[in-house]
Amino acid sequence: MSDIHNQSPVDKQINNPIIQGNLVLYGDRKVKRWLTGLPELQDPLIGREQELAELKRLLHESKSVVLMNGMGGIGKTTLALAYANLHKNDYLHIAWLEVAGDFATALAGNAVLLQNLDITKLSGSPASDVQLILNALANLGGTSLLILDDTNEQITPYKQYLPKDWHVLLTSRQELGFRHTLHLDFLSEDSARALFYTHYEWERDDATVNAILQAVGNHTLTVELLAKTAQRRRIKRVAELRDTLQARGLEIGRLADFGTLHSREQKIERIFPYLCAVFELNDKHLNDTERGWLRRLAMLPPSFIKLEEIATFFEIKEENTEAWDNYTATLASLHEKGWLLYDAKDDAYKMHQIIQEVARHYMPIVVVELNTLLKIMKDLVYVDTSTKDLVERFVWIPYAEHLLRLVPDEKQEAVMELQRKLGWLYQFQGNYTRAKQLLETAVRSSEAVFEPNHYKIGSYKNTLGWILNLTGEYQTAANYLEQALAIFIQHKGEADESVATAQSNLANVYSDLGEYERARDLLEKALASDLKNFGEFHPKVALRQSNLALVYSDLGEYERARDLLEKALASNLNNFGENHPQVALYQSNLASVYKNLGEYERARDLLEKALENALKNFGEFHPNVATRYNNLIAIYAHFKEWDKAQEASTKSLNIWLKTFGAAHPYTKIAEEKRAWLQEQQGEQSER
């Protein structure tokens, strides 16, 4: 069990939470009742009264997790929203989360939830972050409600961490192995007809309406969209609607065949032809601009996305008044016509996943447009050592992942470039596993597409080598980096900046392998090259100085190491300010040299600053934080601050265990450091 779940939960009886308006008071602590936004139910709930009552019974009697499943568009989200809005005052807290993909990413990416739970920073390790957030929910008192909409099998590893004292409701197309399940089926004939008449007011013709709705299987979303389309099209006679649908290939009077839809692998493809028939009515009433935007929006994640984020993705700038007005008016029009949902509270739009499928059917993704979006996205996720807004880039990770899932062929340069840059961003977040997967895919694709020793192959191998170095696979990393360096020299010559970068990366691996002279020679070449290319005060020069200084330190040349690191730190403080992650790295490195020179007080001051910086930028469970704690152990031991040293050792080891597991070299180093510390304390107690 992780140390997160070893924390003592809030004593709910002692704290006696008190509701005060929109807040819950836990002693002096104030927590908002609504931990996230809760979308309002836009239309009345028709034909699901029995299921609504059954859902309430299951949630209250199971005192556990309830899964509501059924095929896409059957009404799971609507029923969950209806329950939440109807019973929200019965709960102390409510949290609503749209998953629509990776559960860990959705949970950790909900900024409102994190803010209301007072979680300021995360580690970037999915397992650690999920446990941290769910533990924070569990520690809130009273009966509360957590709704996870559109979940999938990716929630399986986290089942045990769902808050036990909460009512937890999951919606999914899949059967996920939960004990308490409510299966949502098609509407009854009476309910389907009532839903149709809720949105269609021109004529009542029950017999014809029943025949039409039978043809689409009384499928909830199809019935609703059909009625709204007919109302908006001003089709005043139901018989006219029937004739139009028949002309589109729908066999009115013939029962829809959904006989196998109760199997474990329900497929939305069975209802897809009926949805297409419905939307073809509306397709003629879309202008070219609306069609273009539908095609683009079908490439976004199927969750509510804020207006400004959509604009950033599609490069629409508010200062360009004409383009902005056209953009906002088009989204409003698509919402009015039923293609988009709108959440006024967050000024956010959402396209239902099934509607995305219909849109892509009528307006297939254009390769040129997809490549344009891939290029935009690779710029949004890319960071380098001179980037000031590193952490802010994390918000684009779900967008990039969704876009990659839509790509029909991974062997495209735009795809490989996005994989490389997204992998690079993941390593800053601490998710080395996903970074490695992306880069391995990019390398395989590049070797299949390009000629041997193509420059792009070198680029992907260079990044993969760096990621493998972080995962402790040093020899494999060295092999890839040696290949990359040879390719760069072949194409660019010794003086190019790409050569210096590859030399620096390879030198770091040589250093980890204990080959310090080889590392020193490469880094001296890289530093000389970057000084010539960029000048004395460029961030890349500071990075080379820092890396070379560490090797000098390993070789016992501490004064040379100190001089270089002081220059690197001063340069980065001037370039980025004291809160940048790279500044903490150089503070930590310089502190290690000060320690070797016997300047322990200067070392402690710098390391504590570096730790504070890393905690602010990455949260408590990031590998960078583990490194800072690990470096502080010997300093605290020198000053005989044993409690601080023990705390730093414990935290460092736990982070490495969570991030990489027991077999990783960094974890073993942390275990050795803990044993060393215990030995030091033992010797001290004997004196």
XYZ file of C-alpha atoms in Angstrom:
687
model
C 0.000 0.000 0.000
C 1.338 3.408 -0.923
C 2.215 6.022 1.634
C -0.668 8.164 0.373
C -3.140 5.693 1.779
C -1.182 5.422 4.993
C -2.131 9.007 5.760
C -4.723 9.351 8.502
C -8.133 10.272 7.081
C -10.159 13.124 8.496
C -12.013 12.098 11.661
C -15.503 12.768 10.403
C -17.179 12.593 13.805
C -14.740 14.943 15.516
C -14.699 17.429 12.671
C -18.500 17.395 12.443
C -18.745 19.037 8.995
C -21.221 21.916 8.827
C -22.915 23.152 5.642
C -22.773 26.911 5.263
C -24.264 27.986 1.948
C -22.076 26.626 -0.842
C -19.324 25.637 1.607
C -18.713 22.814 4.043
C -16.821 23.742 7.189
C -14.354 21.225 8.656
C -13.276 23.193 11.681
C -11.324 26.101 10.211
C -11.099 24.471 6.785
C -13.626 25.496 4.124
C -14.370 23.200 1.172
C -16.849 23.904 -1.615
C -19.869 21.605 -1.774
C -19.700 21.339 -5.554
C -16.151 20.167 -6.132
C -16.579 20.457 -9.897
C -19.070 22.014 -12.223
C -22.288 20.025 -12.548
C -23.872 20.400 -16.001
C -27.561 21.217 -15.939
C -30.071 18.854 -17.468
C -30.990 20.628 -20.691
C -34.115 18.595 -21.500
C -36.672 16.834 -19.276
C -36.056 13.195 -18.452
C -38.600 11.151 -20.385
C -39.258 7.453 -20.004
C -36.572 6.721 -17.410
C -38.501 7.221 -14.182
C -38.241 3.558 -13.192
C -34.497 3.473 -13.883
C -34.049 6.699 -11.913
C -35.692 5.114 -8.869
C -33.625 1.936 -9.304
C -30.438 3.985 -9.525
C -31.245 5.714 -6.237
C -31.946 2.355 -4.583
C -28.678 0.837 -5.790
C -26.567 3.791 -4.695
C -28.086 3.872 -1.224
C -28.191 0.133 -0.625
C -24.884 -0.883 -2.166
C -22.833 1.655 -0.212
C -20.260 1.073 -2.905
C -19.774 1.651 -6.617
C -22.670 1.406 -9.071
C -21.992 0.956 -12.784
C -24.638 2.124 -15.242
C -23.906 0.663 -18.657
C -25.520 0.449 -22.059
C -24.822 1.251 -25.679
C -23.820 4.724 -26.813
C -26.629 7.270 -27.009
C -28.993 5.208 -24.881
C -29.220 7.937 -22.207
C -26.635 7.057 -19.534
C -25.263 10.583 -19.178
C -28.749 12.119 -19.160
C -29.913 9.765 -16.406
C -26.771 10.415 -14.349
C -27.283 14.179 -14.736
C -30.923 13.874 -13.785
C -30.037 11.960 -10.625
C -27.288 14.401 -9.651
C -29.421 17.503 -10.187
C -32.462 15.997 -8.473
C -30.578 14.783 -5.377
C -27.661 17.222 -5.130
C -28.951 18.717 -1.887
C -28.933 15.257 -0.287
C -25.138 15.104 -0.517
C -22.414 16.969 1.315
C -20.220 17.131 -1.790
C -20.679 16.347 -5.485
C -17.956 15.828 -8.102
C -18.798 15.239 -11.774
C -16.010 14.078 -14.081
C -16.133 13.352 -17.811
C -13.569 10.634 -18.499
C -13.834 9.929 -22.259
C -10.407 8.303 -22.479
C -7.667 7.783 -19.921
C -9.070 7.894 -16.379
C -5.850 9.075 -14.729
C -5.406 11.920 -17.226
C -9.019 13.055 -16.837
C -8.834 13.035 -13.039
C -5.474 14.791 -12.772
C -6.402 17.265 -15.511
C -9.522 18.644 -13.802
C -8.163 21.962 -12.539
C -11.386 22.914 -10.705
C -11.410 19.678 -8.711
C -7.743 20.061 -7.752
C -8.257 23.664 -6.698
C -11.263 22.825 -4.527
C -9.336 19.983 -2.882
C -6.368 22.312 -2.201
C -4.084 20.139 -4.338
C -1.656 22.637 -5.826
C 0.808 20.342 -7.593
C 0.891 16.801 -8.920
C 3.777 14.438 -9.528
C 3.016 13.524 -13.129
C 3.026 9.841 -12.158
C -0.509 8.643 -13.026
C -0.722 6.011 -10.273
C 0.472 8.419 -7.578
C -1.724 11.292 -8.733
C -4.893 9.195 -8.891
C -4.298 7.877 -5.379
C -3.585 11.379 -4.085
C -6.795 12.848 -5.523
C -9.065 9.955 -4.568
C -7.604 9.932 -1.075
C -8.369 13.649 -0.762
C -11.978 12.909 -1.722
C -12.199 10.031 0.752
C -10.963 12.295 3.532
C -13.994 14.578 3.216
C -16.756 13.879 5.695
C -20.370 12.844 5.254
C -22.096 11.139 2.336
C -20.986 12.562 -0.994
C -21.482 11.717 -4.669
C -18.812 11.072 -7.306
C -19.952 10.565 -10.911
C -17.468 9.325 -13.515
C -19.096 9.660 -16.926
C -18.060 7.571 -19.946
C -15.483 5.375 -18.219
C -13.735 2.395 -19.771
C -11.410 -0.455 -18.821
C -8.617 2.004 -17.983
C -10.253 2.580 -14.603
C -9.585 -1.063 -13.615
C -6.197 -0.509 -11.864
C -7.757 2.191 -9.692
C -10.945 0.429 -8.534
C -9.559 -0.165 -5.045
C -8.904 3.555 -4.528
C -12.447 4.809 -5.231
C -13.682 6.494 -2.015
C -15.468 3.880 0.069
C -17.833 6.150 2.021
C -19.073 7.932 -1.099
C -21.827 7.086 -3.527
C -19.819 6.436 -6.709
C -21.656 6.217 -10.048
C -19.870 5.172 -13.233
C -21.367 5.267 -16.715
C -19.837 3.171 -19.462
C -20.543 1.335 -22.705
C -18.619 -1.576 -21.229
C -19.156 -4.101 -18.447
C -16.309 -3.386 -16.051
C -16.740 -6.113 -13.460
C -18.455 -4.099 -10.734
C -20.841 -6.001 -8.507
C -23.715 -3.492 -8.668
C -24.779 -2.757 -12.243
C -27.765 -1.017 -13.788
C -28.141 -1.910 -17.463
C -29.873 0.800 -19.499
C -31.959 -0.627 -22.333
C -33.956 0.901 -25.197
C -37.024 2.992 -24.440
C -40.454 1.439 -24.351
C -42.812 2.363 -27.175
C -44.809 4.744 -24.959
C -41.668 6.389 -23.551
C -40.094 6.796 -26.989
C -43.270 8.412 -28.324
C -43.467 10.743 -25.299
C -39.846 11.768 -25.850
C -40.559 12.440 -29.529
C -43.521 14.669 -28.739
C -41.475 16.571 -26.165
C -39.383 17.968 -29.016
C -41.881 17.813 -31.918
C -45.053 19.876 -31.672
C -46.498 20.149 -35.183
C -48.775 17.101 -35.363
C -49.775 14.108 -33.265
C -50.040 10.903 -35.280
C -49.296 8.092 -32.868
C -49.493 5.234 -35.352
C -47.054 6.826 -37.794
C -44.735 8.011 -34.992
C -44.701 4.496 -33.518
C -43.754 3.047 -36.898
C -40.933 5.564 -37.368
C -39.562 5.019 -33.880
C -39.758 1.261 -34.234
C -37.566 1.603 -37.308
C -34.841 3.304 -35.244
C -35.237 0.856 -32.387
C -36.564 3.404 -29.857
C -32.921 4.436 -29.396
C -32.934 7.449 -27.073
C -30.507 9.795 -28.828
C -31.858 8.957 -32.287
C -35.450 9.618 -31.211
C -34.499 12.955 -29.657
C -32.429 14.140 -32.626
C -35.074 13.007 -35.095
C -37.772 14.990 -33.279
C -35.614 18.113 -32.948
C -34.642 17.959 -36.614
C -38.249 17.584 -37.771
C -39.347 20.465 -35.533
C -36.567 22.746 -36.730
C -37.152 21.760 -40.385
C -40.814 22.681 -39.896
C -41.972 19.262 -41.091
C -45.580 19.755 -40.071
C -46.897 16.301 -40.965
C -45.464 13.119 -39.497
C -46.232 11.295 -42.745
C -43.871 13.695 -44.552
C -41.139 12.814 -42.058
C -41.812 9.100 -42.653
C -41.597 9.536 -46.432
C -38.325 11.481 -46.159
C -36.747 8.807 -43.973
C -37.886 6.078 -46.334
C -36.255 7.979 -49.178
C -33.042 7.904 -47.120
C -33.178 4.094 -46.934
C -34.944 3.581 -43.590
C -37.508 0.767 -43.800
C -40.505 2.143 -41.926
C -42.698 -0.635 -40.589
C -39.781 -3.032 -40.169
C -38.499 -3.603 -36.654
C -34.876 -2.622 -36.110
C -32.727 -5.683 -35.440
C -31.002 -5.205 -32.109
C -31.419 -8.751 -30.894
C -27.772 -9.228 -29.931
C -27.225 -5.902 -28.219
C -27.237 -7.391 -24.727
C -23.958 -9.194 -25.323
C -20.833 -8.073 -23.516
C -19.508 -6.393 -26.678
C -22.304 -4.013 -27.597
C -21.566 -2.120 -30.796
C -22.846 1.340 -31.669
C -22.387 0.396 -35.335
C -25.779 -1.358 -35.110
C -27.554 1.977 -34.568
C -25.223 3.988 -36.802
C -27.234 3.666 -40.070
C -30.296 5.087 -38.324
C -28.378 8.050 -36.969
C -26.974 8.695 -40.430
C -30.482 8.706 -41.863
C -31.579 11.241 -39.258
C -28.632 13.553 -39.744
C -28.797 13.475 -43.512
C -31.988 15.487 -43.095
C -29.982 18.188 -41.393
C -26.858 17.942 -43.516
C -28.360 20.012 -46.334
C -28.981 22.809 -43.877
C -25.330 23.196 -42.945
C -23.268 25.834 -44.721
C -19.664 25.272 -45.736
C -18.305 27.041 -42.657
C -20.397 24.870 -40.328
C -19.335 21.723 -42.157
C -15.688 22.737 -41.848
C -16.009 23.343 -38.127
C -17.869 20.067 -37.578
C -15.038 18.204 -39.256
C -12.520 19.922 -36.972
C -14.551 19.518 -33.790
C -14.933 15.808 -34.521
C -11.169 15.570 -33.956
C -11.352 16.892 -30.361
C -11.938 14.780 -27.243
C -15.696 14.151 -26.705
C -15.908 16.204 -23.513
C -16.778 19.784 -22.634
C -13.954 22.045 -23.863
C -13.743 25.725 -23.085
C -14.216 28.198 -25.902
C -10.721 29.663 -25.520
C -9.036 26.245 -25.610
C -10.814 25.338 -28.845
C -9.728 28.697 -30.255
C -6.098 28.103 -29.250
C -6.095 24.671 -30.857
C -7.466 26.039 -34.126
C -5.392 29.240 -33.985
C -8.340 31.641 -33.724
C -7.261 34.880 -32.035
C -9.744 37.137 -30.258
C -7.992 40.264 -31.510
C -8.903 39.221 -35.055
C -12.472 40.436 -34.638
C -13.911 39.088 -37.876
C -12.485 35.579 -37.437
C -13.451 35.477 -33.740
C -17.041 36.591 -34.396
C -17.394 34.040 -37.180
C -15.962 31.322 -34.915
C -18.258 32.025 -31.937
C -21.333 32.478 -34.154
C -20.676 29.168 -35.916
C -20.370 27.213 -32.663
C -23.578 28.821 -31.381
C -25.356 27.866 -34.619
C -24.144 24.245 -34.405
C -25.428 24.096 -30.846
C -28.820 25.408 -31.945
C -28.991 22.782 -34.709
C -28.285 19.958 -32.264
C -24.753 18.989 -33.245
C -23.109 20.430 -30.133
C -23.924 20.569 -26.430
C -23.196 23.796 -24.552
C -22.379 24.450 -20.899
C -23.062 28.135 -20.215
C -21.380 28.104 -16.800
C -17.956 27.263 -18.234
C -18.586 28.646 -21.744
C -17.708 25.193 -23.059
C -18.861 23.018 -25.958
C -19.033 19.260 -26.337
C -19.756 16.968 -29.278
C -21.270 13.648 -28.246
C -19.006 10.760 -29.204
C -21.693 9.226 -31.415
C -22.271 12.563 -33.156
C -18.530 12.692 -33.807
C -18.810 9.339 -35.543
C -21.703 10.579 -37.669
C -19.827 13.774 -38.528
C -16.759 11.802 -39.570
C -19.000 9.548 -41.677
C -20.449 12.460 -43.655
C -17.350 14.619 -43.569
C -14.332 12.300 -43.457
C -11.177 13.711 -41.946
C -9.175 15.436 -44.641
C -5.548 14.322 -44.509
C -4.255 17.837 -45.155
C -6.377 19.252 -42.336
C -5.373 16.455 -39.964
C -1.706 17.102 -40.726
C -2.262 20.802 -40.046
C -3.752 19.982 -36.641
C -0.898 17.570 -35.899
C 1.584 20.358 -36.622
C -0.306 22.810 -34.418
C -0.446 20.258 -31.616
C 3.259 19.433 -31.767
C 3.973 23.124 -31.179
C 1.518 23.229 -28.262
C 3.125 20.258 -26.480
C 6.770 20.993 -27.284
C 9.142 22.310 -24.629
C 12.891 22.776 -24.481
C 15.311 24.006 -21.846
C 14.523 27.639 -22.647
C 10.749 27.273 -22.158
C 9.294 29.298 -19.309
C 5.784 27.828 -19.353
C 6.708 24.175 -18.967
C 3.965 23.065 -16.559
C 1.268 24.960 -18.493
C 1.917 22.684 -21.480
C 0.519 19.656 -19.626
C -3.073 20.739 -20.386
C -2.602 19.757 -24.046
C -1.679 16.125 -23.364
C -5.283 14.742 -23.627
C -5.803 16.646 -26.899
C -2.615 15.227 -28.388
C -3.448 11.684 -27.313
C -6.949 11.917 -28.805
C -5.568 13.263 -32.077
C -3.081 10.402 -32.305
C -5.911 7.885 -31.877
C -7.605 9.299 -34.992
C -4.571 8.879 -37.212
C -5.159 6.077 -39.744
C -1.438 5.555 -40.400
C 1.330 6.160 -37.864
C 3.989 6.164 -40.576
C 3.612 9.871 -41.333
C 6.206 12.466 -40.472
C 3.656 14.743 -38.773
C 2.611 11.846 -36.524
C 6.182 10.873 -35.680
C 7.015 14.482 -34.818
C 4.029 14.752 -32.488
C 4.978 11.443 -30.838
C 8.520 12.712 -30.285
C 7.483 16.037 -28.792
C 4.665 14.575 -26.721
C 7.097 11.984 -25.367
C 9.504 14.778 -24.485
C 6.714 16.567 -22.575
C 5.767 13.367 -20.743
C 9.320 13.034 -19.395
C 8.980 16.462 -17.750
C 5.722 15.267 -16.218
C 7.518 12.178 -14.929
C 5.518 9.697 -17.046
C 8.551 7.931 -18.522
C 6.577 4.819 -19.432
C 4.327 6.633 -21.896
C 7.257 8.709 -23.167
C 9.160 5.531 -23.967
C 6.160 3.987 -25.764
C 5.728 7.032 -27.983
C 9.408 7.274 -28.903
C 9.745 3.564 -29.610
C 6.788 3.836 -31.994
C 8.315 6.881 -33.684
C 11.665 5.107 -34.150
C 10.007 2.019 -35.657
C 7.931 4.137 -38.035
C 10.889 6.270 -39.102
C 13.019 3.212 -39.864
C 10.186 1.844 -42.014
C 9.674 5.111 -43.919
C 13.090 6.758 -44.340
C 16.336 5.605 -45.880
C 18.904 4.185 -43.402
C 20.711 6.902 -41.415
C 18.154 9.552 -42.394
C 18.427 12.672 -40.224
C 14.910 12.157 -38.808
C 15.802 8.667 -37.604
C 18.679 10.236 -35.692
C 16.299 12.763 -34.139
C 13.917 10.093 -32.832
C 16.739 7.850 -31.600
C 18.323 10.786 -29.798
C 15.111 11.503 -27.841
C 14.452 7.807 -27.177
C 18.007 7.403 -25.903
C 17.463 10.218 -23.428
C 14.202 8.676 -22.179
C 15.873 5.265 -21.768
C 18.594 6.946 -19.736
C 15.889 8.238 -17.370
C 14.396 4.754 -17.019
C 17.805 3.326 -16.093
C 18.363 1.376 -19.338
C 21.818 2.879 -19.727
C 23.452 0.545 -22.217
C 20.461 0.552 -24.569
C 20.311 4.325 -24.218
C 24.005 4.590 -25.121
C 23.467 2.462 -28.225
C 20.660 4.699 -29.511
C 22.540 7.900 -28.681
C 25.728 6.711 -30.376
C 23.707 5.986 -33.524
C 22.024 9.404 -33.332
C 25.333 11.225 -32.897
C 26.836 9.464 -35.910
C 23.805 10.400 -38.033
C 23.918 14.061 -36.965
C 27.638 14.359 -37.717
C 27.092 12.729 -41.131
C 24.350 15.208 -42.063
C 25.326 18.410 -40.241
C 29.030 18.288 -39.446
C 30.771 18.638 -36.069
C 29.773 22.283 -35.472
C 25.972 21.940 -35.619
C 23.866 22.446 -32.476
C 22.159 19.051 -32.940
C 25.578 17.407 -32.639
C 26.251 19.246 -29.373
C 22.877 18.113 -27.996
C 23.569 14.479 -28.924
C 27.075 14.694 -27.453
C 25.663 16.052 -24.202
C 22.966 13.360 -23.974
C 25.446 10.590 -24.696
C 27.903 12.018 -22.179
C 25.244 11.865 -19.466
C 24.759 8.162 -20.168
C 28.520 7.544 -20.157
C 28.626 9.276 -16.782
C 25.863 6.999 -15.440
C 27.897 4.033 -16.745
C 30.978 5.326 -14.878
C 32.885 6.252 -18.050
C 33.751 9.744 -16.817
C 36.658 10.513 -19.152
C 34.553 9.733 -22.230
C 31.747 11.867 -20.780
C 34.144 14.768 -20.084
C 35.601 14.742 -23.602
C 32.173 14.835 -25.222
C 30.846 17.573 -22.948
C 33.883 19.791 -23.471
C 33.266 19.548 -27.226
C 29.541 20.266 -26.762
C 30.211 23.295 -24.555
C 32.735 24.772 -26.979
C 30.287 24.313 -29.852
C 27.366 25.935 -28.036
C 29.487 28.872 -26.865
C 30.340 29.513 -30.489
C 26.753 29.058 -31.731
C 24.795 30.821 -28.963
C 27.071 32.975 -26.844
C 27.952 32.907 -23.161
C 24.522 33.521 -21.593
C 22.233 31.185 -23.569
C 20.252 28.501 -21.643
C 21.821 25.737 -23.753
C 25.292 26.905 -22.721
C 24.208 26.848 -19.067
C 22.944 23.278 -19.515
C 26.268 22.140 -20.996
C 28.161 23.882 -18.180
C 26.018 22.127 -15.591
C 26.463 18.681 -17.152
C 30.212 19.136 -17.558
C 30.511 20.354 -13.991
C 28.934 17.140 -12.716
C 31.491 15.086 -14.597
C 34.322 17.257 -13.213
C 32.878 16.572 -9.787
C 32.843 12.823 -10.464
C 36.527 13.135 -11.454
C 37.300 15.020 -8.218
C 37.866 18.390 -9.914
C 35.559 20.241 -7.554
C 36.845 23.787 -8.064
C 36.364 23.542 -11.844
C 32.895 22.086 -11.226
C 32.000 24.911 -8.809
C 33.108 27.647 -11.214
C 31.061 26.237 -14.090
C 27.952 25.681 -11.988
C 28.041 29.165 -10.507
C 28.107 30.553 -14.056
C 25.255 28.262 -15.140
C 23.084 29.154 -12.135
C 23.649 32.897 -12.551
C 22.765 32.624 -16.243
C 19.526 30.758 -15.615
C 18.454 33.018 -12.775
C 18.887 35.940 -15.161
C 17.032 34.173 -17.994
C 14.131 32.602 -16.103
C 13.925 33.818 -12.512
C 14.192 31.754 -9.348
C 11.005 29.664 -9.820
C 11.946 27.874 -13.051
C 12.548 24.074 -12.792
C 15.938 24.371 -14.487
C 17.106 26.764 -11.756
C 16.366 24.121 -9.132
C 18.415 21.604 -11.113
C 21.476 23.856 -11.098
C 20.996 24.758 -7.431
C 20.951 21.065 -6.604
C 24.039 20.330 -8.693
C 25.982 23.247 -7.245
C 25.001 22.214 -3.722
C 26.518 18.773 -4.330
C 29.804 20.405 -5.300
C 29.714 22.695 -2.255
C 29.271 19.580 -0.122
C 32.321 17.971 -1.690
C 34.258 21.158 -0.953
C 33.113 21.054 2.684
C 30.836 24.098 2.384
C 27.850 22.411 4.016
C 25.852 25.474 5.000
C 25.912 26.838 1.445
C 24.959 23.367 0.214
C 21.989 23.108 2.598
C 20.678 26.576 1.690
C 20.777 25.802 -2.029
C 19.251 22.336 -1.701
C 16.354 23.562 0.401
C 15.655 26.236 -2.220
C 15.854 23.598 -4.944
C 13.430 21.333 -3.056
C 10.949 24.175 -2.553
C 11.169 24.992 -6.270
C 10.593 21.363 -7.337
C 7.621 20.966 -4.993
C 6.019 24.111 -6.419
C 6.494 23.014 -10.010
C 5.872 19.272 -9.822
C 4.152 18.368 -6.552
C 5.181 15.834 -3.927
C 5.630 12.682 -6.008
C 7.816 13.662 -8.965
C 11.268 12.124 -9.694
C 12.874 15.586 -9.509
C 11.544 15.957 -5.971
C 12.985 12.552 -5.066
C 16.409 13.688 -6.281
C 16.238 16.848 -4.162
C 15.331 14.842 -1.054
C 18.059 12.318 -1.763
C 20.705 15.043 -2.023
C 19.611 16.552 1.283
C 20.127 13.349 3.277
C 23.902 13.634 3.634
C 23.671 17.371 4.380
C 21.197 16.857 7.213
C 23.302 13.952 8.491
C 26.373 16.205 8.588
C 24.497 18.642 10.836
C 23.130 15.672 12.850
C 19.572 16.674 11.974
C 18.537 13.037 12.015
C 14.773 13.538 11.880
C 15.074 15.676 8.762
C 17.500 13.225 7.197
C 15.192 10.285 7.919
C 12.178 12.126 6.489
C 14.106 13.022 3.319
C 15.264 9.415 2.933
C 11.756 8.000 3.364
C 10.193 10.418 0.906
C 12.896 9.896 -1.692
C 12.611 6.113 -1.545
C 8.802 6.129 -1.678
C 8.771 8.361 -4.750
C 11.205 6.120 -6.616
C 9.253 3.013 -5.640
C 6.020 4.527 -6.958
C 7.553 5.968 -10.084
C 9.868 3.184 -11.245
C 9.460 0.209 -8.934
C 11.920 -1.712 -6.786
C 14.283 -2.806 -9.586
C 15.231 0.642 -10.898
C 18.809 1.867 -10.241
C 17.532 5.066 -8.606
C 15.433 3.028 -6.172
C 18.470 0.947 -5.272
C 20.512 4.121 -4.712
C 17.793 5.396 -2.381
C 17.820 2.084 -0.478
C 21.600 2.251 -0.157
C 21.301 5.835 1.095
C 18.774 4.758 3.701
C 21.111 1.973 4.886
C 23.991 4.468 5.013
C 21.886 6.859 7.088
C 20.947 4.142 9.573
C 24.609 3.232 9.872
C 25.527 6.865 10.538
C 22.845 7.198 13.198
C 24.027 3.972 14.823
C 27.621 5.183 14.985
C 26.475 8.495 16.444
C 24.421 6.803 19.183
C 27.434 4.671 20.200
C 29.654 7.717 20.831
